[in-house]
């Protein structure tokens, strides 16, 4: 009886802890996207999330822990969303490449990309952050590449196909960067359509 | 006689002033690339350039004046270099597209791109900087597009060609961003070759 009681007491506590962690991660991404790395501290995020500073530091001992975990958390969520939406796409044909390119480009025109961009740029002047972001970006990069290969139905054993998929993601990243300065959505949509036509011919 | 004397006295003074201005602009780009926007002030750049703070402020009354002028100055220089090197390229054929793509990508993997990237990212948290950088980037973007059209020998009256040229520059920008984190040159070279093959087919 006492075992059952303590287990049921533990479960809500774990749920609360998980919810606190999640609130911190989401507040961290918003904070990074809005005020940049130099203004993003654990204290600022804790306040934004409505969590005590002590609780925030219990979950994330350092600033680097919090912000790299935040970018990773949201990346995983966004790729899961993308997989879910991909299930609704046409199975093949011209419309498919265009829809997939639009979805991939969408990964790079979001608050998440703006947050990740702040981390990328901060690494050039922050030695503690650099190894963490490098490791994170290389993992996210590999997974995004795999997602793109699957969604585009690309056969990477054919010469040039791997590089064409990579170029698609580099182009998407460049479009994301262009959108940081001003709303680039009209120009971007024309490029997405043309890129899809190129993939129709290449893949 | 007095007119001739004052004119010849003025000339060296103008030369010195121009040299000072140039030293400030180059120090500003290096500073931005190395320490980022938050650490880049007129005083820091003046010291790096070996110029008094008063002289620096005479040339550039505000921090925004100095750094946007610096990015513009170096952009103009780099495009001039690119035009000069382009004159030595094969006039047409497969080798031409590959050489041009490599040169265009080179524009985005340089200290200048790193400096410009710091400005781009700082814009999201700095209201004074935003209109200056927007204006600058839109001008540089148009000129870089024109250069790319000329070098690629692209006929923009054909459907899709304009977007293909734009996509080439967006991809180059995305490759530049990937190179900020770590040396991406091997992967980049494979993508350059593949993209050149695609342009051979598309243009």
Short mmCIF file of C-alpha atoms in Angstrom, two decimals:
data_model
loop_
_atom_site.label_atom_id
_atom_site.label_comp_id
_atom_site.label_asym_id
_atom_site.label_seq_id
_atom_site.Cartn_x
_atom_site.Cartn_y
_atom_site.Cartn_z
CA UNK A 1 0.00 0.00 0.00
CA UNK A 2 2.79 2.43 0.89
CA UNK A 3 4.60 1.54 -2.38
CA UNK A 4 1.49 2.32 -4.41
CA UNK A 5 1.02 5.65 -2.60
CA UNK A 6 4.58 6.81 -3.14
CA UNK A 7 4.45 5.77 -6.81
CA UNK A 8 1.26 7.75 -7.38
CA UNK A 9 2.74 10.74 -5.51
CA UNK A 10 5.84 10.50 -7.65
CA UNK A 11 3.98 10.52 -10.95
CA UNK A 12 2.36 13.99 -10.60
CA UNK A 13 5.69 15.33 -9.32
CA UNK A 14 7.44 13.99 -12.42
CA UNK A 15 4.68 15.46 -14.60
CA UNK A 16 5.14 18.87 -12.97
CA UNK A 17 8.88 18.66 -13.40
CA UNK A 18 8.47 17.75 -17.06
CA UNK A 19 6.02 20.61 -17.60
CA UNK A 20 8.43 23.06 -15.94
CA UNK A 21 11.27 21.85 -18.14
CA UNK A 22 9.13 22.23 -21.24
CA UNK A 23 8.07 25.77 -20.30
CA UNK A 24 11.72 26.72 -19.79
CA UNK A 25 12.76 25.27 -23.16
CA UNK A 26 10.03 27.09 -25.04
CA UNK A 27 10.70 30.38 -23.25
CA UNK A 28 14.42 29.98 -24.05
CA UNK A 29 13.79 29.68 -27.80
CA UNK A 30 11.49 32.72 -27.81
CA UNK A 31 13.99 34.71 -25.77
CA UNK A 32 16.90 33.83 -28.07
CA UNK A 33 14.89 34.70 -31.19
CA UNK A 34 13.76 38.04 -29.75
CA UNK A 35 16.68 39.47 -27.81
CA UNK A 36 19.68 37.49 -29.07
CA UNK A 37 22.35 35.55 -27.22
CA UNK A 38 23.86 38.49 -25.33
CA UNK A 39 20.51 39.28 -23.65
CA UNK A 40 19.52 35.65 -23.03
CA UNK A 41 20.32 34.44 -19.51
CA UNK A 42 18.86 31.67 -17.35
CA UNK A 43 17.30 34.33 -15.08
CA UNK A 44 15.55 36.12 -17.97
CA UNK A 45 14.16 32.82 -19.29
CA UNK A 46 13.05 31.68 -15.81
CA UNK A 47 11.08 34.89 -15.36
CA UNK A 48 9.51 34.61 -18.81
CA UNK A 49 8.52 30.99 -18.07
CA UNK A 50 7.14 31.88 -14.62
CA UNK A 51 9.60 29.49 -12.94
CA UNK A 52 11.87 30.29 -9.98
CA UNK A 53 15.51 30.84 -10.78
CA UNK A 54 16.43 27.96 -8.46
CA UNK A 55 14.12 25.57 -10.29
CA UNK A 56 15.53 26.71 -13.64
CA UNK A 57 19.06 26.07 -12.42
CA UNK A 58 18.05 22.66 -11.10
CA UNK A 59 16.98 21.69 -14.63
CA UNK A 60 19.78 23.53 -16.47
CA UNK A 61 22.94 24.20 -14.45
CA UNK A 62 24.48 26.46 -17.13
CA UNK A 63 23.28 28.92 -19.74
CA UNK A 64 24.80 26.71 -22.48
CA UNK A 65 22.84 23.69 -21.16
CA UNK A 66 19.57 25.60 -21.31
CA UNK A 67 19.90 27.12 -24.76
CA UNK A 68 21.36 24.16 -26.62
CA UNK A 69 18.69 21.91 -25.01
CA UNK A 70 16.05 24.44 -26.09
CA UNK A 71 17.12 24.50 -29.73
CA UNK A 72 17.33 20.70 -29.77
CA UNK A 73 13.91 20.27 -28.12
CA UNK A 74 12.17 22.54 -30.60
CA UNK A 75 14.02 21.01 -33.56
CA UNK A 76 12.82 17.55 -32.60
CA UNK A 77 9.26 18.85 -32.23
CA UNK A 78 9.36 20.63 -35.58
CA UNK A 79 10.69 17.61 -37.43
CA UNK A 80 7.96 15.48 -35.88
CA UNK A 81 5.36 18.01 -37.07
CA UNK A 82 6.92 17.93 -40.54
CA UNK A 83 6.73 14.11 -40.63
CA UNK A 84 3.07 14.30 -39.62
CA UNK A 85 2.24 16.87 -42.30
CA UNK A 86 4.26 14.92 -44.87
CA UNK A 87 1.89 11.97 -44.46
CA UNK A 88 -0.82 14.15 -46.04
CA UNK A 89 1.20 14.99 -49.18
CA UNK A 90 0.62 13.55 -52.66
CA UNK A 91 2.62 10.31 -52.88
CA UNK A 92 4.54 11.30 -56.02
CA UNK A 93 4.65 13.53 -59.08
CA UNK A 94 5.37 17.22 -59.61
CA UNK A 95 3.19 18.50 -56.79
CA UNK A 96 5.09 16.35 -54.32
CA UNK A 97 8.54 17.94 -54.84
CA UNK A 98 7.07 21.42 -54.60
CA UNK A 99 5.19 20.64 -51.38
CA UNK A 100 8.28 19.04 -49.84
CA UNK A 101 10.56 21.95 -50.78
CA UNK A 102 8.02 24.38 -49.29
CA UNK A 103 7.94 22.35 -46.06
CA UNK A 104 11.73 22.12 -45.83
CA UNK A 105 12.09 25.85 -46.45
CA UNK A 106 9.50 26.36 -43.70
CA UNK A 107 11.95 24.77 -41.22
CA UNK A 108 14.25 27.75 -41.80
CA UNK A 109 11.70 30.55 -41.62
CA UNK A 110 10.46 30.15 -38.08
CA UNK A 111 11.27 31.48 -34.59
CA UNK A 112 13.29 28.27 -34.13
CA UNK A 113 15.59 29.18 -37.02
CA UNK A 114 15.98 32.70 -35.65
CA UNK A 115 16.90 31.26 -32.26
CA UNK A 116 19.37 28.78 -33.78
CA UNK A 117 20.87 31.60 -35.87
CA UNK A 118 21.58 33.59 -32.71
CA UNK A 119 23.46 30.58 -31.32
CA UNK A 120 25.39 30.06 -34.58
CA UNK A 121 26.51 33.64 -34.66
CA UNK A 122 27.33 33.74 -30.94
CA UNK A 123 29.73 30.79 -31.29
CA UNK A 124 32.15 32.98 -33.21
CA UNK A 125 32.78 34.99 -30.03
CA UNK A 126 32.05 32.39 -27.30
CA UNK A 127 34.45 29.49 -26.70
CA UNK A 128 32.22 27.70 -24.19
CA UNK A 129 29.28 27.65 -26.54
CA UNK A 130 31.14 26.54 -29.69
CA UNK A 131 31.59 22.77 -29.01
CA UNK A 132 28.00 22.45 -27.77
CA UNK A 133 26.52 24.13 -30.83
CA UNK A 134 28.81 22.26 -33.23
CA UNK A 135 27.71 18.91 -31.81
CA UNK A 136 24.05 19.94 -31.81
CA UNK A 137 24.08 21.33 -35.35
CA UNK A 138 25.87 18.33 -36.77
CA UNK A 139 23.24 16.03 -35.24
CA UNK A 140 20.29 18.18 -36.36
CA UNK A 141 21.89 18.57 -39.80
CA UNK A 142 22.21 14.79 -40.29
CA UNK A 143 18.63 14.18 -39.19
CA UNK A 144 17.24 16.95 -41.37
CA UNK A 145 19.16 15.53 -44.33
CA UNK A 146 17.65 12.06 -43.70
CA UNK A 147 14.18 13.58 -43.48
CA UNK A 148 14.72 15.45 -46.76
CA UNK A 149 15.97 12.31 -48.55
CA UNK A 150 12.90 10.36 -47.41
CA UNK A 151 10.37 13.09 -48.21
CA UNK A 152 11.88 13.79 -51.65
CA UNK A 153 12.11 10.04 -52.39
CA UNK A 154 15.73 10.68 -53.41
CA UNK A 155 17.95 7.76 -54.43
CA UNK A 156 21.34 8.72 -53.03
CA UNK A 157 23.11 5.86 -54.78
CA UNK A 158 22.78 7.86 -58.04
CA UNK A 159 25.66 10.30 -58.67
CA UNK A 160 24.94 13.88 -57.65
CA UNK A 161 21.67 13.12 -55.81
CA UNK A 162 23.18 13.44 -52.33
CA UNK A 163 24.67 16.83 -53.23
CA UNK A 164 21.38 17.99 -54.79
CA UNK A 165 19.56 17.21 -51.54
CA UNK A 166 22.27 19.02 -49.56
CA UNK A 167 22.07 22.01 -51.91
CA UNK A 168 18.29 22.10 -51.31
CA UNK A 169 18.86 22.43 -47.56
CA UNK A 170 21.64 25.01 -48.03
CA UNK A 171 19.31 27.02 -50.27
CA UNK A 172 16.58 26.73 -47.62
CA UNK A 173 19.03 28.00 -44.98
CA UNK A 174 19.98 30.94 -47.22
CA UNK A 175 16.30 31.78 -47.71
CA UNK A 176 15.87 31.68 -43.93
CA UNK A 177 18.68 34.15 -43.49
CA UNK A 178 17.19 36.50 -46.11
CA UNK A 179 13.90 36.45 -44.19
CA UNK A 180 15.55 37.66 -40.97
CA UNK A 181 15.91 41.18 -42.39
CA UNK A 182 12.48 41.62 -43.93
CA UNK A 183 9.47 39.63 -45.13
CA UNK A 184 10.86 37.77 -48.14
CA UNK A 185 7.85 35.48 -48.65
CA UNK A 186 6.86 36.49 -52.20
CA UNK A 187 10.33 36.11 -53.67
CA UNK A 188 10.78 32.90 -51.64
CA UNK A 189 7.62 31.32 -53.04
CA UNK A 190 8.81 31.89 -56.64
CA UNK A 191 12.17 30.30 -55.79
CA UNK A 192 10.47 27.32 -54.11
CA UNK A 193 8.45 26.68 -57.30
CA UNK A 194 11.50 26.94 -59.55
CA UNK A 195 13.59 24.75 -57.24
CA UNK A 196 10.85 22.11 -57.32
CA UNK A 197 10.98 22.14 -61.14
CA UNK A 198 14.73 21.60 -60.97
CA UNK A 199 14.22 18.65 -58.60
CA UNK A 200 11.55 17.23 -60.95
CA UNK A 201 14.27 17.09 -63.60
CA UNK A 202 17.12 15.95 -61.33
CA UNK A 203 15.73 13.37 -58.91
CA UNK B 1 50.75 81.14 -56.80
CA UNK B 2 48.91 81.10 -53.47
CA UNK B 3 46.10 79.13 -55.11
CA UNK B 4 48.53 76.54 -56.44
CA UNK B 5 50.17 76.21 -53.02
CA UNK B 6 46.94 75.75 -51.13
CA UNK B 7 45.73 73.24 -53.74
CA UNK B 8 48.91 71.16 -53.40
CA UNK B 9 48.73 71.39 -49.60
CA UNK B 10 45.12 70.24 -49.76
CA UNK B 11 45.86 67.19 -51.87
CA UNK B 12 48.10 65.36 -49.35
CA UNK B 13 45.66 66.27 -46.58
CA UNK B 14 42.80 64.73 -48.59
CA UNK B 15 44.96 61.66 -49.22
CA UNK B 16 45.66 61.29 -45.50
CA UNK B 17 41.98 61.69 -44.71
CA UNK B 18 41.06 59.05 -47.29
CA UNK B 19 43.70 56.66 -45.93
CA UNK B 20 42.39 57.15 -42.37
CA UNK B 21 38.85 56.48 -43.53
CA UNK B 22 39.95 53.33 -45.32
CA UNK B 23 41.86 52.04 -42.26
CA UNK B 24 38.76 52.60 -40.11
CA UNK B 25 36.51 50.74 -42.57
CA UNK B 26 38.80 47.74 -42.77
CA UNK B 27 39.30 47.60 -38.99
CA UNK B 28 35.52 47.80 -38.56
CA UNK B 29 34.90 44.74 -40.75
CA UNK B 30 37.58 42.72 -38.95
CA UNK B 31 36.21 43.79 -35.57
CA UNK B 32 32.63 42.85 -36.47
CA UNK B 33 33.71 39.45 -37.83
CA UNK B 34 35.79 38.67 -34.74
CA UNK B 35 33.91 40.03 -31.75
CA UNK B 36 30.37 40.57 -33.05
CA UNK B 37 28.08 43.60 -32.94
CA UNK B 38 27.79 43.85 -29.16
CA UNK B 39 31.57 44.24 -28.78
CA UNK B 40 32.04 46.52 -31.80
CA UNK B 41 32.16 50.21 -30.91
CA UNK B 42 33.70 53.22 -32.66
CA UNK B 43 36.33 53.42 -29.87
CA UNK B 44 37.39 49.78 -30.28
CA UNK B 45 37.71 50.18 -34.06
CA UNK B 46 39.63 53.48 -33.73
CA UNK B 47 42.16 51.82 -31.46
CA UNK B 48 42.52 48.83 -33.78
CA UNK B 49 43.06 51.18 -36.75
CA UNK B 50 45.56 53.35 -34.83
CA UNK B 51 43.34 56.42 -35.25
CA UNK B 52 42.26 58.85 -32.51
CA UNK B 53 38.70 58.51 -31.31
CA UNK B 54 38.06 62.14 -32.33
CA UNK B 55 39.25 61.50 -35.89
CA UNK B 56 37.11 58.36 -36.07
CA UNK B 57 34.05 60.30 -34.94
CA UNK B 58 34.80 63.04 -37.47
CA UNK B 59 34.55 60.44 -40.25
CA UNK B 60 31.69 58.44 -38.71
CA UNK B 61 29.46 60.30 -36.24
CA UNK B 62 27.60 57.14 -35.15
CA UNK B 63 28.35 53.47 -34.68
CA UNK B 64 25.69 52.64 -37.32
CA UNK B 65 27.43 54.99 -39.82
CA UNK B 66 30.78 53.29 -39.32
CA UNK B 67 29.66 49.67 -39.56
CA UNK B 68 27.21 49.97 -42.44
CA UNK B 69 29.82 52.01 -44.38
CA UNK B 70 32.39 49.32 -43.60
CA UNK B 71 30.29 46.47 -44.92
CA UNK B 72 29.42 48.49 -48.03
CA UNK B 73 33.05 49.48 -48.67
CA UNK B 74 34.32 45.92 -48.47
CA UNK B 75 31.41 44.61 -50.56
CA UNK B 76 32.23 47.04 -53.37
CA UNK B 77 35.90 46.01 -53.21
CA UNK B 78 35.07 42.32 -53.26
CA UNK B 79 32.73 42.63 -56.23
CA UNK B 80 35.41 44.56 -58.12
CA UNK B 81 37.90 41.76 -57.38
CA UNK B 82 35.35 39.23 -58.57
CA UNK B 83 34.84 41.15 -61.86
CA UNK B 84 38.61 41.25 -62.36
CA UNK B 85 39.00 37.51 -61.75
CA UNK B 86 35.98 36.78 -63.94
CA UNK B 87 37.80 38.30 -66.91
CA UNK B 88 40.25 35.37 -66.69
CA UNK B 89 37.55 32.65 -66.85
CA UNK B 90 36.77 30.45 -69.86
CA UNK B 91 34.26 32.34 -72.01
CA UNK B 92 31.68 29.53 -72.07
CA UNK B 93 31.07 25.83 -71.62
CA UNK B 94 30.89 23.56 -68.60
CA UNK B 95 34.00 24.88 -66.88
CA UNK B 96 32.55 28.36 -66.91
CA UNK B 97 29.45 27.67 -64.77
CA UNK B 98 31.52 25.76 -62.23
CA UNK B 99 34.12 28.53 -61.94
CA UNK B 100 31.41 31.19 -61.60
CA UNK B 101 29.49 29.24 -58.93
CA UNK B 102 32.74 28.75 -57.00
CA UNK B 103 33.45 32.49 -57.19
CA UNK B 104 29.93 33.46 -56.11
CA UNK B 105 30.04 31.03 -53.19
CA UNK B 106 33.40 32.58 -52.28
CA UNK B 107 31.62 35.91 -51.67
CA UNK B 108 29.79 34.26 -48.76
CA UNK B 109 32.73 32.46 -47.14
CA UNK B 110 34.91 35.40 -46.19
CA UNK B 111 35.47 37.71 -43.22
CA UNK B 112 33.17 40.16 -45.04
CA UNK B 113 30.27 37.70 -44.93
CA UNK B 114 30.95 37.01 -41.26
CA UNK B 115 30.89 40.74 -40.58
CA UNK B 116 27.68 41.24 -42.57
CA UNK B 117 26.12 38.28 -40.75
CA UNK B 118 26.79 39.95 -37.40
CA UNK B 119 24.92 43.04 -38.66
CA UNK B 120 22.03 40.94 -40.01
CA UNK B 121 21.58 39.18 -36.72
CA UNK B 122 21.99 42.34 -34.64
CA UNK B 123 19.15 43.92 -36.61
CA UNK B 124 16.64 41.69 -34.86
CA UNK B 125 17.38 43.39 -31.53
CA UNK B 126 18.45 46.90 -32.64
CA UNK B 127 15.88 49.35 -34.02
CA UNK B 128 18.43 52.00 -35.03
CA UNK B 129 20.43 49.56 -37.08
CA UNK B 130 17.52 47.88 -38.90
CA UNK B 131 16.65 50.52 -41.58
CA UNK B 132 20.35 51.07 -42.39
CA UNK B 133 21.08 47.39 -42.85
CA UNK B 134 17.88 46.83 -44.84
CA UNK B 135 18.78 49.57 -47.29
CA UNK B 136 22.38 48.38 -47.56
CA UNK B 137 21.48 44.72 -48.04
CA UNK B 138 18.86 45.47 -50.65
CA UNK B 139 21.42 47.50 -52.65
CA UNK B 140 24.19 44.89 -52.29
CA UNK B 141 21.70 42.13 -53.10
CA UNK B 142 20.59 43.80 -56.36
CA UNK B 143 24.19 44.40 -57.46
CA UNK B 144 25.29 40.87 -56.61
CA UNK B 145 22.32 39.53 -58.58
CA UNK B 146 23.33 41.61 -61.62
CA UNK B 147 26.92 40.38 -61.34
CA UNK B 148 25.71 36.77 -61.14
CA UNK B 149 23.45 37.18 -64.20
CA UNK B 150 26.34 38.61 -66.23
CA UNK B 151 28.92 36.05 -65.12
CA UNK B 152 26.58 33.10 -65.68
CA UNK B 153 25.50 34.51 -69.05
CA UNK B 154 21.90 33.95 -67.90
CA UNK B 155 19.00 35.05 -70.12
CA UNK B 156 16.44 36.30 -67.61
CA UNK B 157 13.75 36.67 -70.26
CA UNK B 158 13.41 32.86 -70.21
CA UNK B 159 10.93 31.52 -67.59
CA UNK B 160 12.55 30.38 -64.36
CA UNK B 161 16.02 31.73 -65.15
CA UNK B 162 15.76 34.70 -62.80
CA UNK B 163 14.67 32.43 -59.95
CA UNK B 164 17.46 29.96 -60.72
CA UNK B 165 20.04 32.75 -60.42
CA UNK B 166 18.43 33.93 -57.15
CA UNK B 167 18.39 30.36 -55.84
CA UNK B 168 22.10 30.10 -56.65
CA UNK B 169 22.81 33.12 -54.45
CA UNK B 170 20.50 31.87 -51.68
CA UNK B 171 22.31 28.54 -51.74
CA UNK B 172 25.66 30.39 -51.61
CA UNK B 173 24.41 32.32 -48.57
CA UNK B 174 23.32 29.10 -46.88
CA UNK B 175 26.75 27.57 -47.57
CA UNK B 176 28.33 30.67 -46.03
CA UNK B 177 26.27 30.21 -42.89
CA UNK B 178 27.26 26.53 -42.63
CA UNK B 179 30.91 27.58 -42.79
CA UNK B 180 30.58 29.89 -39.77
CA UNK B 181 30.43 26.92 -37.40
CA UNK B 182 33.24 24.81 -38.83
CA UNK B 183 35.31 24.33 -41.97
CA UNK B 184 32.76 23.08 -44.48
CA UNK B 185 35.00 23.37 -47.56
CA UNK B 186 35.03 19.71 -48.69
CA UNK B 187 31.27 19.30 -48.63
CA UNK B 188 30.88 22.75 -50.20
CA UNK B 189 33.16 21.89 -53.13
CA UNK B 190 31.05 18.80 -53.97
CA UNK B 191 27.89 20.92 -53.89
CA UNK B 192 29.49 23.59 -56.10
CA UNK B 193 30.33 20.94 -58.73
CA UNK B 194 26.86 19.42 -58.63
CA UNK B 195 25.15 22.81 -58.80
CA UNK B 196 27.28 23.77 -61.79
CA UNK B 197 26.05 20.61 -63.56
CA UNK B 198 22.47 21.62 -62.80
CA UNK B 199 23.11 25.12 -64.20
CA UNK B 200 24.65 23.55 -67.33
CA UNK B 201 21.25 21.89 -67.87
CA UNK B 202 19.07 24.81 -66.74
CA UNK B 203 20.64 27.96 -68.23
#
